[in-house]
Tab-separated table of C-alpha atoms in Angstrom:
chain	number	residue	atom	x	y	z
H	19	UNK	CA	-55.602	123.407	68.676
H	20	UNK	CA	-52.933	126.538	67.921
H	21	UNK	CA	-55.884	128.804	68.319
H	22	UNK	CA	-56.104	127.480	72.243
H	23	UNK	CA	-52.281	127.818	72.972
H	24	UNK	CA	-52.015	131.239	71.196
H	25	UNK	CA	-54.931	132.418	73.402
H	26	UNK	CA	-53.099	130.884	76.344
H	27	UNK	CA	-50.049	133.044	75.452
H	28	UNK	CA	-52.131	136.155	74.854
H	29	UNK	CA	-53.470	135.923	78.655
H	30	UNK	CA	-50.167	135.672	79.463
H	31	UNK	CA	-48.751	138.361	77.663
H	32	UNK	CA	-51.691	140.729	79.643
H	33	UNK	CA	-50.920	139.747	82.862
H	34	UNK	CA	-46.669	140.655	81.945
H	35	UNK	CA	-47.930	143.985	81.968
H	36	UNK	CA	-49.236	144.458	85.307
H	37	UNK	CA	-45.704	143.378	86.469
H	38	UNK	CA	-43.881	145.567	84.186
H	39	UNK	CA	-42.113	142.858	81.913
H	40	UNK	CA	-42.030	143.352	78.629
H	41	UNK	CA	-41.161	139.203	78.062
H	42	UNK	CA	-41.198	135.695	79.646
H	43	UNK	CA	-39.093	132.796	79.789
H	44	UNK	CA	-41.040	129.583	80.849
H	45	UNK	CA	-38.551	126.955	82.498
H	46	UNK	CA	-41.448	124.414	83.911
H	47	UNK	CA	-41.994	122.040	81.627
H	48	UNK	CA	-45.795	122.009	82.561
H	49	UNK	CA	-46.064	125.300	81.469
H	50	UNK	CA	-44.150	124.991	78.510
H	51	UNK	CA	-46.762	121.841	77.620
H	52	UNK	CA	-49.414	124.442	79.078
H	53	UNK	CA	-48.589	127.433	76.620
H	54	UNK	CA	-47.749	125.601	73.168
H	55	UNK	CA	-48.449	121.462	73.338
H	56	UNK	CA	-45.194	120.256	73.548
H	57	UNK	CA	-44.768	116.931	75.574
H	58	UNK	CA	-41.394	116.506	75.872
H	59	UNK	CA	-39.052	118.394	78.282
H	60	UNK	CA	-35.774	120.391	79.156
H	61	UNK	CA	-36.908	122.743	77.025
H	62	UNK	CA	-37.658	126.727	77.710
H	63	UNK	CA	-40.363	128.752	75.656
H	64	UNK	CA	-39.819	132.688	75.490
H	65	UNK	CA	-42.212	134.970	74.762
H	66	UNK	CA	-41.090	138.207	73.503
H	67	UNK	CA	-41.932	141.170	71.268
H	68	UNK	CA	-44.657	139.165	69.765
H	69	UNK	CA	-42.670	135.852	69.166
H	70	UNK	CA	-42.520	132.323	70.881
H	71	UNK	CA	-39.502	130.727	70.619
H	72	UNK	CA	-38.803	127.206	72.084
H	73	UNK	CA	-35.647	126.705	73.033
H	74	UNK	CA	-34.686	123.095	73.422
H	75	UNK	CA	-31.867	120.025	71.816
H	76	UNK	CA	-31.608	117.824	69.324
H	77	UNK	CA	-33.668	114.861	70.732
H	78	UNK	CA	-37.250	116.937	70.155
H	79	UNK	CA	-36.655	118.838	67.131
H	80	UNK	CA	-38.594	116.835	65.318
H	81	UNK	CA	-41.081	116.143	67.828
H	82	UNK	CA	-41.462	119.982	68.479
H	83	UNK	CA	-42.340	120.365	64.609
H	84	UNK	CA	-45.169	118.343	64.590
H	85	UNK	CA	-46.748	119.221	68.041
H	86	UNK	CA	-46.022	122.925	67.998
H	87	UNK	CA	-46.525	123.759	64.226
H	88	UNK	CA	-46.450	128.154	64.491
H	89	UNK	CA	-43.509	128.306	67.161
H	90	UNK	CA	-40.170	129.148	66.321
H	91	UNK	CA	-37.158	126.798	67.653
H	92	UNK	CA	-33.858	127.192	68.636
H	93	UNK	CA	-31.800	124.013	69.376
H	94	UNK	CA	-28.905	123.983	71.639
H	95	UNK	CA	-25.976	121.409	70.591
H	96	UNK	CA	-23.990	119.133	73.165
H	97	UNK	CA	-21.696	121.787	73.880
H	98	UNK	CA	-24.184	124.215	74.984
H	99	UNK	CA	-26.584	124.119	78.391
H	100	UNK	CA	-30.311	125.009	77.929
H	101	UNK	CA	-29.645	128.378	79.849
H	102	UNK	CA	-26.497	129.818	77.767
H	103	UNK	CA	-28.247	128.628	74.819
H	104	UNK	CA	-31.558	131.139	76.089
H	105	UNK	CA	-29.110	133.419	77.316
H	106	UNK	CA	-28.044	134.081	73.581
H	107	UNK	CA	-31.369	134.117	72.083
H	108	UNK	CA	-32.645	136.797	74.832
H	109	UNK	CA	-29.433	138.872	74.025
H	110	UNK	CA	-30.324	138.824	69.978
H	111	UNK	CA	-33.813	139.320	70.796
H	112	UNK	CA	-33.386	142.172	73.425
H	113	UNK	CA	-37.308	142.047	74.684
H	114	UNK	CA	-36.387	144.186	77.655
H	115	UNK	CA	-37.869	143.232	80.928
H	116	UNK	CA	-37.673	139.604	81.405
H	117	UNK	CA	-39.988	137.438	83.554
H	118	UNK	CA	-38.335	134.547	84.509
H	119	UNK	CA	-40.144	131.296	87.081
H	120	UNK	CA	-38.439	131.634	90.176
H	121	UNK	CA	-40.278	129.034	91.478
H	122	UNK	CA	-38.962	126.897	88.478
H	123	UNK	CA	-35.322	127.624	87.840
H	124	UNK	CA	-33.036	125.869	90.256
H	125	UNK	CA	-30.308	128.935	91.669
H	126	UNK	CA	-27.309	127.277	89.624
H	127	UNK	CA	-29.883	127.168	86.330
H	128	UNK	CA	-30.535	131.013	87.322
H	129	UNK	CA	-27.194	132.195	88.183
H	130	UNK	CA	-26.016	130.431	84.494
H	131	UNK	CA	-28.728	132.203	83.049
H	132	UNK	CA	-28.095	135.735	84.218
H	133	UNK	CA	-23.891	135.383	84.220
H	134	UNK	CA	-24.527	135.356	80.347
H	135	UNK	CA	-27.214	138.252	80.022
H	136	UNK	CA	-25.675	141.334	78.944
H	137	UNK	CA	-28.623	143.791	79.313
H	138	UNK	CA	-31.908	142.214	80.155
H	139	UNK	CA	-32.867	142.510	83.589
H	140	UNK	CA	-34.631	139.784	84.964
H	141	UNK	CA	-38.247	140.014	86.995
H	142	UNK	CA	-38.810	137.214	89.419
H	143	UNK	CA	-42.584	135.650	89.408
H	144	UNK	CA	-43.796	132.837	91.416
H	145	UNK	CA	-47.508	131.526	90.405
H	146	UNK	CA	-46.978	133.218	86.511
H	147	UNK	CA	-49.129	130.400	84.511
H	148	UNK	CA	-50.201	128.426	87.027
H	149	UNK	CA	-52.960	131.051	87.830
H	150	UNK	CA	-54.087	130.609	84.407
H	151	UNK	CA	-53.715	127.043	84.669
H	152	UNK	CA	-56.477	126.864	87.712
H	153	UNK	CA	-59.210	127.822	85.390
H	154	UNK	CA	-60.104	125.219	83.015
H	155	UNK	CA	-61.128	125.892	79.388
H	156	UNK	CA	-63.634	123.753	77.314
H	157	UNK	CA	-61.160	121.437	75.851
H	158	UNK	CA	-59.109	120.490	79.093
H	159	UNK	CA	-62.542	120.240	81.035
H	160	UNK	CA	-63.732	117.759	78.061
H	161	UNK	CA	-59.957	115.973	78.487
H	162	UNK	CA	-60.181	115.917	82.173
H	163	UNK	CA	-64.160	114.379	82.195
H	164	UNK	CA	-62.147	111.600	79.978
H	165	UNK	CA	-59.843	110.890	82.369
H	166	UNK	CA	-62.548	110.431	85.193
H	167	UNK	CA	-64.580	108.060	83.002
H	168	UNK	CA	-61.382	105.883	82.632
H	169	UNK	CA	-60.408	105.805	86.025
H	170	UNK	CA	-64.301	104.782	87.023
H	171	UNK	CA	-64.486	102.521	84.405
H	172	UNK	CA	-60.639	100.614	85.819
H	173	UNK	CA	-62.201	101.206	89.309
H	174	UNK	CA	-65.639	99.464	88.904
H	175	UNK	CA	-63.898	96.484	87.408
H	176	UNK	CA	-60.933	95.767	89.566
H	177	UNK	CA	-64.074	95.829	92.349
H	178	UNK	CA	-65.441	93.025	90.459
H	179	UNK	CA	-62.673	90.652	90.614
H	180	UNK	CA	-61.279	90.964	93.888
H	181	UNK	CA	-60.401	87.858	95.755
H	182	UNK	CA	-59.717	87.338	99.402
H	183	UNK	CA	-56.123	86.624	99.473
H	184	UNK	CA	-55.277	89.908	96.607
H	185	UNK	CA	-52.726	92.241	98.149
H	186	UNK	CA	-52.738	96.247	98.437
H	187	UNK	CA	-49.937	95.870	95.593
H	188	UNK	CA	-52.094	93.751	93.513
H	189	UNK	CA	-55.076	95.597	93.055
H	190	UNK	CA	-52.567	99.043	92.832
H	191	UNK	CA	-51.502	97.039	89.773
H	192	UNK	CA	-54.691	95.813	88.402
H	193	UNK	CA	-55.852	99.249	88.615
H	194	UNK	CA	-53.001	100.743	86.188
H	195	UNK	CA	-53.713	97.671	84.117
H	196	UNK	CA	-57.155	98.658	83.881
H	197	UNK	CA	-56.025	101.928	83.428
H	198	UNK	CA	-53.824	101.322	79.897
H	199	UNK	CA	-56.640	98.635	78.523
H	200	UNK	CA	-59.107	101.287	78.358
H	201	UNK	CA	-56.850	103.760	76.818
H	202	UNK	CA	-55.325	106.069	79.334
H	203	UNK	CA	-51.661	106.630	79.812
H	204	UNK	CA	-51.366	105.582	83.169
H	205	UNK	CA	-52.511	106.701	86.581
H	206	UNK	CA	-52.141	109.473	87.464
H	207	UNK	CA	-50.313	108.808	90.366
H	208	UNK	CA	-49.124	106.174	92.525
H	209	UNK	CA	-52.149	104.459	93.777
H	210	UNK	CA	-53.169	104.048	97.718
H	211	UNK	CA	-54.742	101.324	98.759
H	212	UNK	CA	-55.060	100.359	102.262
H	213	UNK	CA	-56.311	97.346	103.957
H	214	UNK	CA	-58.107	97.793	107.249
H	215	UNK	CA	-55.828	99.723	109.783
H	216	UNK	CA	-53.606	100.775	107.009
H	217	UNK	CA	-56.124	103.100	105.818
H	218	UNK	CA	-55.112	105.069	108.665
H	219	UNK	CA	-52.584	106.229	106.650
H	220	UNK	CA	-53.224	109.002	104.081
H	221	UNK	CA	-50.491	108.390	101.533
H	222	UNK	CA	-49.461	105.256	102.473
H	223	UNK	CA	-48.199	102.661	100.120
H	224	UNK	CA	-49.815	99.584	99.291
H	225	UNK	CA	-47.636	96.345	100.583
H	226	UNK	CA	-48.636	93.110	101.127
H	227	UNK	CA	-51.365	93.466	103.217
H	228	UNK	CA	-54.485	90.781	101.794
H	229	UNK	CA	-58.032	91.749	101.274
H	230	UNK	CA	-59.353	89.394	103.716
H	231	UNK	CA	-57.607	90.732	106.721
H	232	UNK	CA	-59.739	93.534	107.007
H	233	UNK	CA	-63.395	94.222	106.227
H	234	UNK	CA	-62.639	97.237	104.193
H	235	UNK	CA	-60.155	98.925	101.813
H	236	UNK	CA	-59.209	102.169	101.307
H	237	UNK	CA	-58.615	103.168	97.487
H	238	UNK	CA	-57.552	106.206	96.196
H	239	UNK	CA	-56.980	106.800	92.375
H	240	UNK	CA	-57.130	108.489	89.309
H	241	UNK	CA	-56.051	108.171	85.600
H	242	UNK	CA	-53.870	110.455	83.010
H	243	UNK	CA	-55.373	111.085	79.589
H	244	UNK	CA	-53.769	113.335	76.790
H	245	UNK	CA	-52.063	114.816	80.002
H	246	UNK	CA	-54.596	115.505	82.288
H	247	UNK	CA	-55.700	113.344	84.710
H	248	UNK	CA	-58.516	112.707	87.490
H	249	UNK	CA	-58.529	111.959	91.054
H	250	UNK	CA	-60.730	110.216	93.329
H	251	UNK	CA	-61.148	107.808	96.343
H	252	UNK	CA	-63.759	105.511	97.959
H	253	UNK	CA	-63.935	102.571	100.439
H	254	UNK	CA	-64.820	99.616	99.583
H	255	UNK	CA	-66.253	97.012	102.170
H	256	UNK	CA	-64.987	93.361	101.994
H	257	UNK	CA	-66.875	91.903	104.775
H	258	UNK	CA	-69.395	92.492	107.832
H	259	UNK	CA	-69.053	96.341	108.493
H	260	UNK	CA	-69.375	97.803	112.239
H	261	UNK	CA	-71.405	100.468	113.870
H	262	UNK	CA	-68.231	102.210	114.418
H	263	UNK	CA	-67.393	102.017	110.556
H	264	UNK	CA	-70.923	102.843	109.637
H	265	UNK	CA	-70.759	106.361	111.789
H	266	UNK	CA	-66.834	106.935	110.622
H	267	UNK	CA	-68.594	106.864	106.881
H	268	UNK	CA	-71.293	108.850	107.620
H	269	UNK	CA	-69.680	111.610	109.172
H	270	UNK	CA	-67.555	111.591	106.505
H	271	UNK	CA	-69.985	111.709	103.393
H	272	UNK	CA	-72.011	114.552	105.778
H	273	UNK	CA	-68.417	116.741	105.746
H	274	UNK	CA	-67.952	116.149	101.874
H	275	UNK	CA	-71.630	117.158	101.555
H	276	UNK	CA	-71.367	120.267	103.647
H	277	UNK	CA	-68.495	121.662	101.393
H	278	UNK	CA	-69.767	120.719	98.137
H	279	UNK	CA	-72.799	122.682	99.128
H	280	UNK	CA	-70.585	125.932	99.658
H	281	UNK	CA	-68.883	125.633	96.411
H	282	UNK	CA	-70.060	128.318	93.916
H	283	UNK	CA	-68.157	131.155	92.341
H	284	UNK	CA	-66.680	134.174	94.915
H	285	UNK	CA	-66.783	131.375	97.638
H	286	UNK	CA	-63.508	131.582	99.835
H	287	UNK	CA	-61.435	128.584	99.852
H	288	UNK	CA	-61.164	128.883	103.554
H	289	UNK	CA	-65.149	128.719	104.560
H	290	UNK	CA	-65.479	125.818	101.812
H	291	UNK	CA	-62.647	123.828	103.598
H	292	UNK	CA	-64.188	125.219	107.123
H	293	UNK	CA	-67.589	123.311	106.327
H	294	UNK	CA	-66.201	119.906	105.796
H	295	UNK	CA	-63.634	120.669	108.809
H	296	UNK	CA	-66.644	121.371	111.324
H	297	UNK	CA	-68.897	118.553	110.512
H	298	UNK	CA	-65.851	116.092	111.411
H	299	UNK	CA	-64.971	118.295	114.506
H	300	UNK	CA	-68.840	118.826	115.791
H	301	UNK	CA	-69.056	114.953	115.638
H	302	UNK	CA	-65.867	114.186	118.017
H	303	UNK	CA	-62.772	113.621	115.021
H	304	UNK	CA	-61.485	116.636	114.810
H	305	UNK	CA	-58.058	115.778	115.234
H	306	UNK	CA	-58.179	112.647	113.061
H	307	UNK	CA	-58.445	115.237	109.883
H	308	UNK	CA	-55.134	116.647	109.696
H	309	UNK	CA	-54.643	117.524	105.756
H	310	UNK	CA	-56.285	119.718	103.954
H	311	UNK	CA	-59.696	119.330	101.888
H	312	UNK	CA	-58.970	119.183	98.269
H	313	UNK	CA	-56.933	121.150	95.409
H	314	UNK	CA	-57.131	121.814	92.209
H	315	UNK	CA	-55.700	119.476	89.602
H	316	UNK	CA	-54.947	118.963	85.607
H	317	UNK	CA	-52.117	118.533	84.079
H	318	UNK	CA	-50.623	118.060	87.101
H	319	UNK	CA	-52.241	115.966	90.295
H	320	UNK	CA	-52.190	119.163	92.662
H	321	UNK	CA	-52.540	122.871	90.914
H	322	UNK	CA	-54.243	125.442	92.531
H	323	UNK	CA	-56.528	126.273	94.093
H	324	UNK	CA	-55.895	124.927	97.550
H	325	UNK	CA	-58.930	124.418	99.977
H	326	UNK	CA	-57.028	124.494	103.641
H	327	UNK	CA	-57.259	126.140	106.583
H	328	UNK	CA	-54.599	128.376	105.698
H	329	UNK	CA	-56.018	129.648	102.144
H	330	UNK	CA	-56.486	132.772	100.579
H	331	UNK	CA	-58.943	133.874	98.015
H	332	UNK	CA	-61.878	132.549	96.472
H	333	UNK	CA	-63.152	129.779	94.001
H	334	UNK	CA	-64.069	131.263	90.065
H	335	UNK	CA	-65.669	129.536	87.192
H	336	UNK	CA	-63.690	126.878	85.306
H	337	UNK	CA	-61.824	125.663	88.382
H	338	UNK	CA	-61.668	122.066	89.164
H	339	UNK	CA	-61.052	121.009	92.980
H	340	UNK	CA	-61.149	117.420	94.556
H	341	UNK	CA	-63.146	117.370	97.819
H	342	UNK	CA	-61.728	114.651	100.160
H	343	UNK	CA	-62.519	115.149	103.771
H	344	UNK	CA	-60.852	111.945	105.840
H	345	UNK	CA	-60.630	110.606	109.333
H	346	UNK	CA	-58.039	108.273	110.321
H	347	UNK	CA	-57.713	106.393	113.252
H	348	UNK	CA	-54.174	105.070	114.255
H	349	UNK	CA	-54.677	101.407	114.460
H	350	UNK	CA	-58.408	100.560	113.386
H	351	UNK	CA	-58.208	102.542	109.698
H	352	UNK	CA	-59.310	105.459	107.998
H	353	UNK	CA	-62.137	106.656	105.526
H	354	UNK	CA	-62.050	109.713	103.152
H	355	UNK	CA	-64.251	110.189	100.223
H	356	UNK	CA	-63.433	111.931	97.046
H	357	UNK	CA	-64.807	113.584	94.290
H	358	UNK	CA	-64.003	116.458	91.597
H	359	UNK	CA	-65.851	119.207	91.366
H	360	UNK	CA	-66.080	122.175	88.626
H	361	UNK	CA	-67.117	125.420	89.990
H	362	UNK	CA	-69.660	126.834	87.597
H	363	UNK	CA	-70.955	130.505	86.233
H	364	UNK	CA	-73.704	129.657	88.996
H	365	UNK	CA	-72.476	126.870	91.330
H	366	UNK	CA	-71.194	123.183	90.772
H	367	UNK	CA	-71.047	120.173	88.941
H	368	UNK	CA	-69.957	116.749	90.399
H	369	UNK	CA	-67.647	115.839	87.684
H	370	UNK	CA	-67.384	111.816	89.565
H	371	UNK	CA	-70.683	110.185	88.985
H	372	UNK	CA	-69.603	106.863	90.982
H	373	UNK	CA	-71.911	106.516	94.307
H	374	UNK	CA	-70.551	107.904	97.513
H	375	UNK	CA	-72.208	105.636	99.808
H	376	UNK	CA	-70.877	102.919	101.722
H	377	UNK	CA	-73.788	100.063	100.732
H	378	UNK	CA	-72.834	100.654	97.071
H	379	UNK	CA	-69.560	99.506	97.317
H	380	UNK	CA	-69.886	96.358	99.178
H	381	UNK	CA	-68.073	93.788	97.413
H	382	UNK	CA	-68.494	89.741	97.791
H	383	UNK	CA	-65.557	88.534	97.543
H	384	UNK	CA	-65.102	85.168	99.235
C-alpha cells in the first residue's frame, strides 16, 4: 500500500508547481487519510523538500507507526497546539512557499499558524487534493464496489423482513445492523427512510411513521468499508400502488436513464444533469426536482464532481458519481432512484446491480 500513497503525494507535489509552492501542509483530516493511510485525526501532514512529516500528539503515535510505516512524525505535547507545533517544524524545515487548505483551516487555526512563521509565506488553495480525490484508482474503486455489495446485501434483507407496524426508525436501524453483520463499519450516513408522504422530503429523518400507513417507502442508503463508502436509494412498495405512483416512477427511472446515457469521459456535468432535469420537466414536475442530480463520493459521502445546474467542467475516467433524479410532492410523497456510476476510458459502468424498477421491489408484508 506505501507505493499508492507515495504516488498520491507525487501528484501532489506536480500540481504545487503550477501554483508556485514549493510545499504543503494538509489540515483535512480526509486528506491526510487520503495522502498517507492514517485513520485517526487532528493531525497535519507536510510535504516539503522531498519529506512527509505528520505532525500530530501523543494519542496516535503508535497508531501512526503501524499505518504509515515510511512517514516521519513529529508529536506535539499538552502544552503545545497542532499549529505552533507545525509552525516550528516549517521554520526548521524552511521549504519556502507553503500551500496551506484554506478551505480547511478555521481563521483562528490560520492566524495561530502564521503569528508563529518567521519566513515562509503562505499560498492559499481551495480544492488542493480533493481534485485528485475525484478520480478513483484501482484499489479505492475495488474498496468502494465492496462497500456497494454490503449495502445491497443489508438492503435486500431488511426488505425481507419487514412487517406492517415497523417504523422509519426501525428499519434505519436494521439497516446499520445489517450493515456491521456483514462486515462494514457502518453506514455511511444517516439513513432516510420515508413512509408515504414523508418521502416528500429529501433528507428527512426517519420517525415513527409505520410501514403500513403508506403503500410505499422511500429508502436511501449506503455503507462505509475500509473508509469508503457507497450510496444508493430505491422505493419500495408495501401495498396496492396507483396510476399516479406508477407514472411518478416512471418518469423518474426515464430521467435517471437519460443521464446515465450521457455519461462518458469529456461529458459536461451540466448537460449530464440537464438530461435527467428535462425528462422530469417535459413530463409536468419540473418544480418538484429542486436538488441537484448526483456527486461524486469516497471517502467522504459527497466529493466532487457535482452534477447541477450550476456546474462547471466535465466528467474524466476514474470518477464515481451517484445519479439520483427525484420528484417530491408536498403531501402525497416522493420517488428518486439512485445508482453509482464510474465513468470509464470509453463510457460507464453501473457500479449498483440492484433492479431499478418499481415491480422488483414490491414487498408482502402483511
Amino acid at each position: 500500500m506505501g507505493e499508492i500513497f507515495s504516488g498520491r503525494r507525487s501528484r501532489l507535489r506536480r500540481k504545487l508547481k503550477a501554483i508556485d509552492a514549493q510545499a504543503a501542509l494538509i489540515s483535512d483530516p480526509v486528506n491526510v487519510r487520503y495522502l498517507t493511510g492514517f485513520t485517526g485525526d487532528s493531525s497535519y501532514l507536510l510535504l516539503a523538500n522531498a519529506r512527509q512529516i505528520l505532525i500530530s500528539d501523543s494519542r496516535y503515535e503508535t497508531q501512526i507507526a503501524q499505518e504509515c510505516p515510511g512517514v516521519s512524525v513529529e508529536i506535539r505535547d499538552a502544552s503545545q497546539t497542532t499549529e505552533q507545533l507545525a509552525a516550528q517544524v516549517i521554520n526548521r524545515v524552511k521549504p519556502g512557499p507553503l500551500a496551506v487548505e484554506a478551505d480547511s483551516l478555521s481563521k483562528a487555526s490560520y492566524d495561530g499558524l502564521s503569528q508563529n512563521l518567521k519566513s515562509t509565506p503562505l499560498i492559499d488553495t481551495t480544492g488542493l487534493v480533493s481534485t485528485l480525490r475525484a478520480i478513483k484508482d484501482k484499489t479505492e474503486l475495488d474498496t468502494i464496489r465492496r462497500a456497494i455489495r454490503v449495502a445491497q446485501k443489508a438492503f435486500q434483507t431488511v426488505c425481507a423482513q419487514l412487517l406492517p407496524a415497523q417504523t422509519e426508525l426501525e428499519i434505519a436501524f436494521e439497516l446499520e445492523h445489517q450493515i456491521r453483520q456483514l462486515g462494514g463499519e457502518g453506514c455511511a450516513f444517516p439513513p432516510i427512510v420515508g413512509i408515504g408522504a414523508q418521502a416528500a422530503l429529501p433528507h428527512g429523518r426517519p420517525g415513527g411513521t409505520k410501514i403500513d400507513a403508506a403503500p410505499f417507502v422511500l429508502i436511501d442508503w449506503g455503507a462505509t468499508v475500509c473508509g469508503y463508502m457507497s450510496d444508493l436509494t430505491r422505493v419500495v412498495s408495501t401495498g396496492k400502488i396507483s396510476p399516479k405512483f406508477q407514472r411518478v416512477y416512471q418518469t423518474v427511472l426515464q430521467a435517471q436513464q437519460a443521464a446515465i446515457d450521457r455519461i462518458r469521459p469529456g461529458a459536461e456535468l451540466v448537460e449530464v444533469d440537464r438530461a435527467a432535469r428535462s425528462v422530469i420537466a417535459d413530463a409536468g414536475f419540473g418544480k418538484y426536482f429542486g436538488h441537484g442530480l448526483g456527486h461524486g463520493f469516497g471517502l467522504e459521502i459527497h466529493e466532487l464532481p457535482r452534477l447541477s445546474p450550476a456546474s462547471q467542467g466535465a466528467l474524466e475516467p476514474g470518477m464515481v458519481v451517484t445519479v439520483e433524479p427525484g420528484i417530491y410532492l408536498p403531501g402525497w410523497g416522493g420517488v428518486r432512484i439512485e445508482d453509482d456510476i464510474l465513468v470509464t476510458s470509453d463510457g460507464n459502468e453501473l457500479l449498483t446491480n440492484l433492479p431499478r424498477d418499481w415491480e422488483s421491489h414490491c414487498v408482502d408484508c402483511g
